[in-house]
Coordinates of C-alpha atoms in Angstrom, one line a residue:
M1 CA 117.4 79.3 102.5
S2 CA 119.4 81.7 100.2
R3 CA 119.6 85.6 100.1
S4 CA 118.3 85.7 96.5
S5 CA 115.0 83.9 97.0
G6 CA 111.7 86.0 97.5
S7 CA 109.6 88.5 95.6
E8 CA 110.5 91.3 93.3
P9 CA 111.1 94.7 95.1
A10 CA 107.8 96.8 95.5
S11 CA 107.1 99.7 97.3
S12 CA 104.7 100.5 100.0
S13 CA 101.0 101.9 99.2
A14 CA 99.9 101.7 103.1
D15 CA 97.4 104.4 103.7
P16 CA 98.3 105.5 107.6
A17 CA 94.7 106.2 108.4
V18 CA 93.9 102.6 107.1
R19 CA 97.1 101.3 109.0
A20 CA 96.1 102.8 112.4
N21 CA 93.0 100.7 112.1
T22 CA 94.9 97.7 111.3
A23 CA 95.9 94.5 113.4
L24 CA 99.2 93.8 114.4
A25 CA 101.3 91.0 112.2
L26 CA 102.5 88.4 115.0
S27 CA 104.9 85.7 113.4
V28 CA 104.7 82.4 115.4
G29 CA 108.6 82.0 115.5
D30 CA 110.1 78.8 116.3
P31 CA 107.2 76.4 117.1
S32 CA 109.1 74.2 119.0
G33 CA 109.8 76.9 121.6
V34 CA 107.2 78.8 123.9
G35 CA 106.3 80.9 120.7
P36 CA 102.8 79.2 120.0
E37 CA 101.9 79.3 123.4
I38 CA 102.9 82.7 124.4
A39 CA 100.9 83.9 121.5
A40 CA 97.8 82.1 122.7
M41 CA 98.2 83.4 126.5
A42 CA 98.3 87.3 125.1
W43 CA 95.2 86.7 123.3
Q44 CA 93.7 84.9 126.1
R45 CA 94.7 88.2 128.6
R46 CA 93.5 90.7 125.8
E47 CA 91.0 92.3 128.2
A48 CA 92.7 91.9 131.4
M49 CA 96.1 93.2 130.0
A50 CA 94.6 95.7 127.3
V51 CA 96.5 93.7 124.6
P52 CA 96.0 95.3 121.0
P53 CA 94.6 93.3 118.1
F54 CA 97.0 91.2 116.3
F55 CA 96.8 88.2 113.8
L56 CA 99.1 85.1 114.3
L57 CA 100.7 83.7 111.2
A58 CA 101.0 80.0 112.3
D59 CA 99.7 76.7 111.4
P60 CA 96.1 76.3 112.8
D61 CA 96.7 72.5 113.4
L62 CA 99.5 73.3 115.8
M63 CA 97.9 75.9 117.7
R64 CA 95.0 73.8 118.6
A65 CA 97.2 71.1 119.7
R66 CA 99.9 73.1 121.6
A67 CA 97.0 75.1 123.3
S68 CA 95.5 72.0 124.4
A69 CA 98.5 70.6 125.8
A70 CA 99.5 73.8 127.6
G71 CA 96.1 73.7 129.3
L72 CA 94.6 76.7 127.4
D73 CA 91.1 77.0 126.5
I74 CA 91.0 79.1 123.7
A75 CA 88.7 79.7 120.5
I76 CA 90.9 79.7 117.2
G77 CA 89.6 81.4 114.3
E78 CA 91.3 81.1 110.7
V79 CA 91.0 84.7 109.0
T80 CA 92.8 86.8 106.5
P81 CA 94.6 89.9 107.6
G82 CA 91.7 92.3 107.0
E83 CA 89.5 90.1 109.0
A84 CA 91.7 90.0 112.1
G85 CA 90.8 93.3 113.9
S86 CA 86.7 92.1 114.2
A87 CA 87.6 88.7 115.0
F88 CA 90.2 89.4 118.0
G89 CA 87.4 89.6 120.4
R90 CA 86.0 86.2 120.1
A91 CA 88.7 83.9 118.6
L92 CA 92.5 83.8 118.2
P93 CA 92.8 85.3 114.6
I94 CA 95.2 82.9 112.5
V95 CA 96.3 83.6 109.1
P96 CA 97.3 80.2 108.0
L97 CA 100.6 79.4 106.7
E98 CA 101.3 77.3 103.4
A99 CA 104.1 75.4 105.0
R100 CA 103.1 73.0 107.8
L101 CA 104.5 73.0 111.3
A102 CA 105.7 69.6 113.1
D103 CA 104.4 70.2 116.8
T104 CA 107.5 69.0 119.0
P105 CA 107.7 71.0 122.0
G106 CA 111.4 71.4 123.1
V107 CA 112.8 69.6 120.2
P108 CA 114.1 71.9 117.3
D109 CA 113.1 70.5 113.9
R110 CA 114.9 71.8 110.8
A111 CA 111.7 70.8 109.0
N112 CA 110.0 73.6 110.3
A113 CA 112.3 76.4 108.8
A114 CA 110.1 76.9 105.8
G115 CA 107.3 77.8 108.0
I116 CA 109.4 79.8 110.5
I117 CA 110.6 81.9 107.7
E118 CA 107.2 82.2 105.8
A119 CA 105.5 83.6 109.0
I120 CA 108.4 86.2 108.9
D121 CA 107.9 87.1 105.4
R122 CA 104.5 87.5 105.4
A123 CA 104.4 89.6 108.3
V124 CA 106.8 92.1 106.6
A125 CA 104.8 91.9 103.5
C126 CA 101.5 92.8 105.2
S127 CA 103.3 95.6 107.3
L128 CA 104.6 97.4 104.2
S129 CA 101.3 96.4 102.2
G130 CA 99.1 98.1 104.9
E131 CA 97.5 94.8 105.9
A132 CA 99.2 95.2 109.2
S133 CA 100.2 98.1 111.4
A134 CA 103.7 96.6 112.5
V135 CA 105.4 93.5 112.8
V136 CA 105.9 91.4 116.3
T137 CA 108.3 88.3 116.0
C138 CA 108.3 85.4 118.4
P139 CA 111.7 83.9 119.1
I140 CA 113.5 81.8 116.5
A141 CA 116.3 79.6 117.0
K142 CA 119.1 80.6 114.8
K143 CA 120.9 77.0 114.7
T144 CA 117.6 75.4 113.4
L145 CA 117.7 77.9 110.5
Y146 CA 121.0 77.5 110.0
D147 CA 121.1 73.8 109.5
A148 CA 118.3 74.5 106.9
G149 CA 120.8 76.6 104.8
F150 CA 119.3 80.3 106.2
G151 CA 122.0 82.4 105.2
F152 CA 121.6 85.7 107.8
P153 CA 123.4 86.3 111.1
G154 CA 119.9 86.5 112.6
H155 CA 116.4 88.0 112.7
T156 CA 117.5 91.5 112.8
E157 CA 119.7 91.1 109.5
Y158 CA 117.0 89.1 107.5
L159 CA 114.4 91.8 108.3
A160 CA 116.8 94.2 106.7
F161 CA 117.2 92.0 103.7
L162 CA 113.3 91.7 103.0
A163 CA 113.0 95.8 103.9
E164 CA 115.3 96.2 101.0
R165 CA 113.8 93.3 98.7
H166 CA 110.6 95.1 99.2
T167 CA 111.3 98.7 98.6
G168 CA 114.2 98.4 96.8
K169 CA 116.1 100.7 99.2
E170 CA 118.9 99.7 101.5
A171 CA 118.1 99.5 105.3
R172 CA 120.4 99.7 108.1
P173 CA 119.0 98.0 111.2
V174 CA 119.7 99.1 114.7
M175 CA 118.6 97.0 117.4
M176 CA 117.4 98.2 120.8
L177 CA 116.4 96.6 124.2
A178 CA 113.6 99.1 125.3
G179 CA 112.0 98.8 129.1
P180 CA 110.4 100.9 131.5
D181 CA 113.5 102.3 133.0
L182 CA 116.3 101.5 130.1
R183 CA 116.7 101.7 126.8
T184 CA 119.9 100.3 125.2
V185 CA 121.6 99.8 121.8
P186 CA 124.2 97.5 121.1
V187 CA 126.7 99.1 118.1
T188 CA 128.0 95.6 117.3
I189 CA 125.4 92.9 117.5
H190 CA 125.8 88.9 116.9
I191 CA 129.6 88.7 116.4
P192 CA 132.1 87.1 118.8
L193 CA 133.5 89.3 121.5
S194 CA 136.9 88.6 120.2
D195 CA 135.9 90.5 116.8
V196 CA 134.2 93.5 118.6
P197 CA 137.4 95.4 118.4
A198 CA 138.1 94.9 114.6
Q199 CA 134.6 95.5 113.7
L200 CA 134.1 98.5 115.9
T201 CA 134.5 102.0 113.9
T202 CA 133.9 105.9 114.3
S203 CA 131.7 105.7 111.4
L204 CA 129.5 102.6 112.5
I205 CA 129.1 104.3 115.8
I206 CA 128.1 107.4 114.5
E207 CA 125.5 105.7 112.1
T208 CA 124.0 103.7 114.6
G209 CA 123.7 107.0 116.9
R210 CA 122.0 108.8 114.1
I211 CA 119.4 106.2 113.6
T212 CA 118.8 105.8 117.3
A213 CA 118.3 109.6 117.6
R214 CA 116.1 109.9 114.7
D215 CA 113.8 107.3 115.8
L216 CA 113.6 108.2 119.2
R217 CA 112.4 111.3 117.9
E218 CA 110.1 110.2 115.2
R219 CA 108.7 107.0 116.5
F220 CA 108.9 107.2 120.6
G221 CA 107.9 111.4 120.5
I222 CA 111.3 112.3 122.5
G223 CA 112.0 115.8 121.3
K224 CA 115.6 116.1 121.8
P225 CA 117.1 112.8 122.4
R226 CA 120.2 112.3 124.7
L227 CA 122.4 109.6 124.0
A228 CA 125.2 108.1 126.6
V229 CA 127.9 106.5 124.7
A230 CA 129.9 103.5 126.5
G231 CA 133.4 102.8 126.3
L232 CA 134.6 99.8 125.1
N233 CA 137.3 98.9 127.4
P234 CA 137.2 98.9 131.4
H235 CA 137.1 102.7 132.6
A236 CA 136.5 103.7 129.1
G237 CA 140.2 102.8 128.2
E238 CA 141.4 105.1 131.2
D239 CA 143.6 107.5 129.0
G240 CA 144.7 104.7 127.0
S241 CA 146.0 102.5 129.7
M242 CA 143.5 99.7 129.2
G243 CA 143.1 100.1 125.3
R244 CA 143.2 102.8 123.0
E245 CA 139.9 102.2 121.2
D246 CA 137.9 104.4 123.4
G247 CA 140.3 107.7 122.4
E248 CA 140.6 106.7 119.2
I249 CA 137.5 105.3 117.9
V250 CA 134.6 106.1 120.2
A251 CA 135.5 109.8 121.4
P252 CA 135.6 111.2 117.7
A253 CA 132.2 109.3 117.1
V254 CA 130.6 111.0 120.1
A255 CA 132.5 114.4 118.4
G256 CA 131.0 113.3 115.2
L257 CA 127.4 113.0 116.6
R258 CA 127.7 116.3 118.4
S259 CA 128.7 118.1 115.4
E260 CA 125.3 117.0 113.9
G261 CA 123.3 118.3 116.6
I262 CA 122.8 115.1 118.6
D263 CA 123.2 115.3 122.5
A264 CA 125.6 112.4 123.1
V265 CA 127.9 112.1 125.8
G266 CA 131.0 109.7 126.3
P267 CA 132.7 107.5 126.0
L268 CA 131.5 106.7 129.6
P269 CA 132.4 103.6 131.9
A270 CA 130.1 100.9 131.5
D271 CA 130.2 100.1 135.0
T272 CA 128.6 103.4 136.2
M273 CA 126.1 103.8 133.3
F274 CA 123.2 101.9 134.6
H275 CA 122.4 103.0 138.0
P276 CA 119.3 105.0 138.5
Q277 CA 120.9 108.4 138.8
A278 CA 123.0 107.8 135.7
R279 CA 119.8 106.7 133.8
A280 CA 117.8 109.4 134.4
G281 CA 120.5 111.5 132.3
Y282 CA 120.0 109.8 129.1
D283 CA 117.1 108.3 127.0
A284 CA 119.3 105.5 124.9
A285 CA 122.4 104.1 126.0
L286 CA 124.8 103.2 123.0
C287 CA 126.9 100.0 123.8
M288 CA 129.9 98.8 122.0
Y289 CA 128.7 95.3 122.0
H290 CA 126.1 92.7 122.7
D291 CA 126.4 91.9 126.0
Q292 CA 127.2 95.6 127.2
A293 CA 123.6 96.1 126.3
L294 CA 121.6 93.4 126.9
I295 CA 122.8 92.4 130.3
P296 CA 121.4 95.8 132.0
A297 CA 118.3 95.7 129.8
K298 CA 117.3 92.1 130.9
T299 CA 118.7 92.6 134.5
L300 CA 116.3 95.5 134.7
A301 CA 113.3 94.3 133.3
F302 CA 113.3 90.5 131.9
D303 CA 109.7 90.2 131.5
E304 CA 109.0 93.8 130.2
A305 CA 111.8 94.7 128.0
V306 CA 111.2 94.6 124.3
N307 CA 113.7 94.1 121.3
V308 CA 113.1 96.8 119.0
T309 CA 114.5 97.0 115.3
L310 CA 115.1 100.6 114.5
G311 CA 116.1 101.8 111.2
L312 CA 113.5 100.0 109.2
P313 CA 110.4 101.1 107.1
F314 CA 108.1 99.1 109.2
V315 CA 107.7 99.1 112.7
R316 CA 109.2 95.6 114.5
T317 CA 109.0 94.5 117.8
S318 CA 109.7 91.1 119.6
P319 CA 110.3 89.7 123.5
D320 CA 113.6 90.1 124.9
H321 CA 113.7 86.2 125.5
G322 CA 114.8 83.2 123.4
T323 CA 112.6 80.4 122.2
A324 CA 112.9 78.7 125.9
F325 CA 112.8 75.2 124.4
G326 CA 113.2 73.9 128.0
I327 CA 109.6 74.9 128.8
A328 CA 108.0 74.7 126.0
G329 CA 104.6 73.1 125.6
K330 CA 104.3 73.0 129.3
G331 CA 102.2 75.7 129.9
I332 CA 104.5 77.7 132.2
A333 CA 105.9 80.1 129.9
R334 CA 105.2 83.9 131.0
P335 CA 103.5 86.0 128.1
N336 CA 104.5 89.5 129.6
S337 CA 107.4 90.2 127.5
L338 CA 105.3 89.7 124.4
I339 CA 102.6 91.5 125.7
A340 CA 104.9 94.4 126.3
A341 CA 106.0 94.0 122.6
L342 CA 102.5 94.1 121.2
K343 CA 102.1 97.1 123.2
L344 CA 105.0 99.0 122.2
A345 CA 104.6 97.9 118.6
R346 CA 100.9 99.7 118.8
F347 CA 102.5 102.8 120.2
L348 CA 105.1 102.9 117.6
A349 CA 102.9 102.5 114.6
D350 CA 100.6 105.0 115.9
R351 CA 103.3 107.4 116.2
T352 CA 105.0 106.5 112.9
D353 CA 101.5 107.0 111.1
M354 CA 101.3 110.6 112.7
A355 CA 105.2 111.8 111.9
G356 CA 105.4 109.4 108.6
Q357 CA 107.8 106.8 107.9
P358 CA 110.9 107.6 109.2

């Protein structure tokens, strides 16, 4: 998949009043993983767990086969996005993909790449056009897509590309893991740990903090967001004895955020930032690299944490787990994180409609 493929830029004309009554668009993710069955399970538990209406972009034949294999007794209805809300109570609404998907649970298949990407593309298009209120994505496996020529580091970066392609405006995505007791934001994301010091800059931290504070205010409804900024090195560098990055890169970024009126503190030692008393003092933690942010978030709430992409002209959430190829097709996957993602997407979409697009 090349970076240049796709439709011409188009602006969103979605009416907020219409968007508030539309279903969520859920992309199927990698069909060899647990995405198909957790989507079916989420629909199956729609009443017991107050799941908001959504439609699934998928291959209906695959969904029927996977539901049967996983022992899920569900009705499936093929719909258009506009029909999903009314159909949701009686059948899992599926908007069929043009690409067919091979049903190979646990065995990634590069032949599925076209369908995986089509589902993401169409979910974004539906959200920006007002046919869907937000985008929710089931997990993908990047290697499967890389093998088929996908030219992006991951889901987040591709969503930013789609946003720019549709709107003509550059998007700066920020990844957040949001759970009941902790929100974390990695400043650098899908890069090797050895590359982090070279990629980490004061301006990158400031921009990430600025977007985080804005979306916490405008989408999460937090009037004056408080940001805790982690140091890069052990003990936040301990006055330069364990690295100079915290004093030369992170501290100036915190000062820059404060100069913009953002309540930010740091650099803080990461090993003391995530206990209950510390968490009570901030609304989100800015972390310097991927695992510094994701380890505490997933440890505290693996089944409830949600991956949220900030900085986009549409709401996007996702489960905080991966494709789980090892248990795909066995009916033992848990849909909790997906259900949490669907609920948060509905909440954020409603907040965005009230506040306007960030």
